XYZ file of C-alpha atoms in Angstrom:
216
model
C -6.776 90.326 -28.803
C -9.063 91.399 -25.641
C -9.633 94.877 -24.475
C -11.037 96.601 -21.631
C -14.679 96.513 -23.121
C -14.172 92.866 -24.760
C -12.800 89.785 -23.144
C -12.055 86.771 -25.630
C -11.535 83.742 -24.423
C -11.161 80.214 -26.720
C -8.633 81.436 -29.453
C -5.437 79.166 -29.591
C -2.362 79.586 -32.083
C -0.064 82.755 -32.292
C -1.065 85.889 -30.446
C 2.234 88.166 -31.523
C 5.343 86.474 -32.307
C 8.368 88.616 -33.555
C 10.252 86.369 -36.484
C 13.665 85.479 -35.400
C 15.189 87.500 -38.097
C 13.669 90.429 -36.964
C 14.316 90.051 -33.473
C 17.637 92.416 -33.533
C 15.928 95.524 -35.087
C 11.880 95.295 -34.062
C 10.598 94.238 -30.590
C 8.060 95.379 -27.773
C 8.920 98.259 -25.766
C 9.330 97.497 -21.931
C 6.309 99.383 -21.247
C 3.972 97.237 -22.993
C 1.838 94.769 -20.272
C 0.820 91.288 -21.832
C -1.837 90.325 -19.930
C -2.469 86.284 -20.393
C -5.879 85.380 -19.679
C -7.568 81.353 -19.004
C -4.236 80.108 -18.577
C -4.494 76.519 -17.322
C -2.439 74.983 -13.798
C -0.001 73.105 -16.245
C 0.515 76.227 -18.200
C 4.666 77.074 -18.494
C 3.746 80.123 -16.540
C 3.617 78.483 -13.067
C 6.166 75.902 -13.552
C 8.749 76.307 -11.272
C 7.087 79.072 -8.993
C 6.105 76.935 -6.080
C 3.778 78.650 -3.157
C 3.401 82.423 -4.014
C 5.917 83.216 -6.081
C 4.139 83.860 -9.396
C 5.447 85.409 -12.368
C 2.627 87.491 -12.485
C 3.746 91.341 -12.318
C 2.555 95.081 -12.744
C 4.031 96.600 -15.570
C 4.728 100.077 -16.304
C 1.656 100.308 -13.211
C -0.508 98.508 -15.357
C -1.502 95.199 -14.034
C -4.411 92.589 -13.536
C -5.550 93.631 -10.727
C -7.203 97.009 -12.577
C -7.826 95.246 -15.346
C -10.181 93.019 -13.437
C -12.564 96.281 -13.236
C -13.540 96.419 -16.999
C -16.536 95.909 -18.013
C -15.603 93.100 -20.180
C -15.146 90.796 -17.113
C -19.222 91.600 -16.541
C -20.050 88.878 -18.524
C -17.077 86.182 -17.831
C -16.812 87.373 -14.317
C -13.046 86.783 -12.983
C -12.588 84.204 -10.483
C -9.208 86.075 -9.251
C -8.186 82.850 -8.101
C -4.491 82.039 -7.163
C -2.226 83.391 -4.812
C -1.055 80.010 -4.885
C -1.193 78.384 -8.269
C -2.047 75.369 -6.339
C -5.688 76.306 -5.519
C -6.264 77.278 -9.274
C -4.389 79.993 -11.489
C -5.821 83.490 -11.862
C -7.903 84.145 -15.263
C -5.353 87.027 -15.694
C -1.690 87.108 -15.461
C 0.497 89.959 -16.454
C 4.069 89.809 -17.239
C 6.330 91.451 -19.744
C 7.307 90.347 -23.391
C 10.800 89.169 -21.990
C 9.331 87.243 -19.534
C 7.445 85.084 -22.034
C 8.945 86.407 -25.356
C 6.140 85.157 -27.996
C 2.347 85.165 -27.437
C 1.461 81.644 -28.134
C -1.745 80.649 -26.787
C -1.374 76.987 -27.483
C 2.203 77.047 -26.007
C 1.262 78.656 -22.884
C -2.022 76.824 -22.137
C -4.092 80.122 -22.141
C -7.502 81.176 -23.958
C -6.794 84.609 -24.453
C -4.945 87.736 -24.004
C -4.552 91.435 -23.846
C -2.068 93.944 -23.976
C -1.497 97.948 -23.217
C 1.241 100.248 -22.621
C 1.909 103.882 -22.201
C 3.244 106.746 -23.714
C 5.914 108.413 -22.034
C 5.578 111.656 -20.156
C 1.873 110.360 -19.908
C 0.650 108.329 -17.041
C -3.247 107.335 -17.453
C -5.227 106.034 -13.951
C -7.595 102.714 -14.487
C -7.824 100.404 -17.215
C -10.056 102.236 -19.407
C -7.837 104.952 -20.304
C -5.009 102.487 -21.071
C -4.309 102.539 -24.712
C -4.440 98.613 -26.172
C -2.373 97.144 -28.357
C 1.425 96.481 -29.114
C 3.406 98.971 -29.032
C 6.963 97.978 -30.812
C 10.322 99.825 -31.110
C 12.017 99.345 -33.916
C 16.390 100.075 -34.049
C 18.542 100.704 -36.763
C 21.835 101.826 -37.516
C 22.505 105.087 -36.522
C 18.939 105.860 -35.013
C 20.611 104.711 -31.207
C 21.585 108.221 -30.255
C 18.448 110.026 -31.852
C 16.165 107.605 -30.168
C 18.269 108.329 -26.643
C 18.314 112.139 -27.070
C 14.450 111.868 -27.565
C 13.616 109.516 -24.695
C 15.912 111.815 -22.057
C 13.515 114.505 -22.915
C 10.443 112.573 -22.482
C 9.504 111.822 -25.711
C 9.032 108.443 -27.418
C 10.697 107.579 -30.668
C 9.132 107.328 -33.947
C 9.416 107.375 -37.567
C 7.991 109.625 -40.395
C 6.959 107.890 -43.263
C 6.242 110.540 -45.323
C 9.905 112.271 -44.808
C 11.617 108.856 -43.925
C 13.511 110.657 -40.859
C 13.726 110.046 -37.328
C 11.022 112.098 -35.126
C 10.861 112.870 -31.401
C 7.161 112.191 -30.332
C 6.488 114.643 -27.474
C 3.434 116.055 -25.393
C 2.809 118.909 -27.373
C 4.161 117.837 -31.102
C 7.082 116.061 -33.073
C 10.300 117.350 -32.939
C 13.362 116.133 -35.404
C 15.258 116.534 -33.107
C 14.084 116.057 -29.129
C 11.496 117.694 -27.291
C 13.574 120.189 -25.416
C 14.025 121.641 -28.908
C 10.339 121.167 -29.947
C 9.401 123.592 -26.817
C 12.219 126.190 -28.164
C 10.617 125.812 -31.479
C 7.393 126.956 -30.142
C 8.458 129.442 -28.181
C 10.424 131.030 -31.208
C 7.617 130.795 -33.567
C 5.467 132.479 -31.196
C 8.000 135.654 -30.234
C 8.856 135.875 -34.314
C 4.894 136.414 -34.641
C 4.764 138.900 -31.960
C 7.699 140.290 -33.524
C 5.824 140.659 -36.755
C 2.920 142.070 -35.661
C 4.750 144.707 -33.789
C 7.073 145.505 -36.567
C 4.069 145.585 -38.866
C 2.102 148.064 -36.629
C 5.650 150.476 -36.468
C 5.299 150.727 -40.335
C 1.578 151.174 -40.276
C 2.098 154.184 -38.130
C 5.428 155.311 -40.055
C 3.297 155.230 -43.328
C 0.449 157.227 -41.368
C 2.634 160.087 -40.418
C 4.458 160.464 -43.564
C 1.134 160.793 -45.431
C -0.124 163.169 -42.833
C 2.571 165.115 -43.124
C 2.507 165.239 -47.243
C -0.891 165.878 -47.115
C -1.756 162.949 -49.135
């Protein structure tokens, strides 16, 4: 798989496929962008899209126009052709996973691919800061309500492999419920730490006064 620093052409076969039996439980998240590289004009991507209606799109604010600025292209040199596929397809075509269902480079007639994703609520500007890889989302019975509550507060749903429990990944830490409770928990910890310090100070003053009174 290509990244910003390394563009790899010439690979064929399956890039990424979710087995049919796993499809109900596991699939890439909607914020994944799949950038297909070096596709031929005969690629299924460009069939049925005459004129300027190519399927290439930005996904979650990420796409090929920015990806062309990566240093990995310096060796290859993108042609950036193809506002109309009759004049030649672009070297990069960004699509969502739902648009293609699988990354089979041979069937798609492409030479390679890259995939990047963004983690809510963070939005990184520029392809140098994108997270490269494929972020998948699992769905098991009973986890939907947890994930919805987590995502509604700006978190990303995850799983703790040590405790075998659902986890809400937030900007400033993880939570077993949602990001709001994570903030409140941190606030409570700071409050209790301050109260403990005040209580300890009061205790020291009381002991010192008692010692002075008794002449110890």
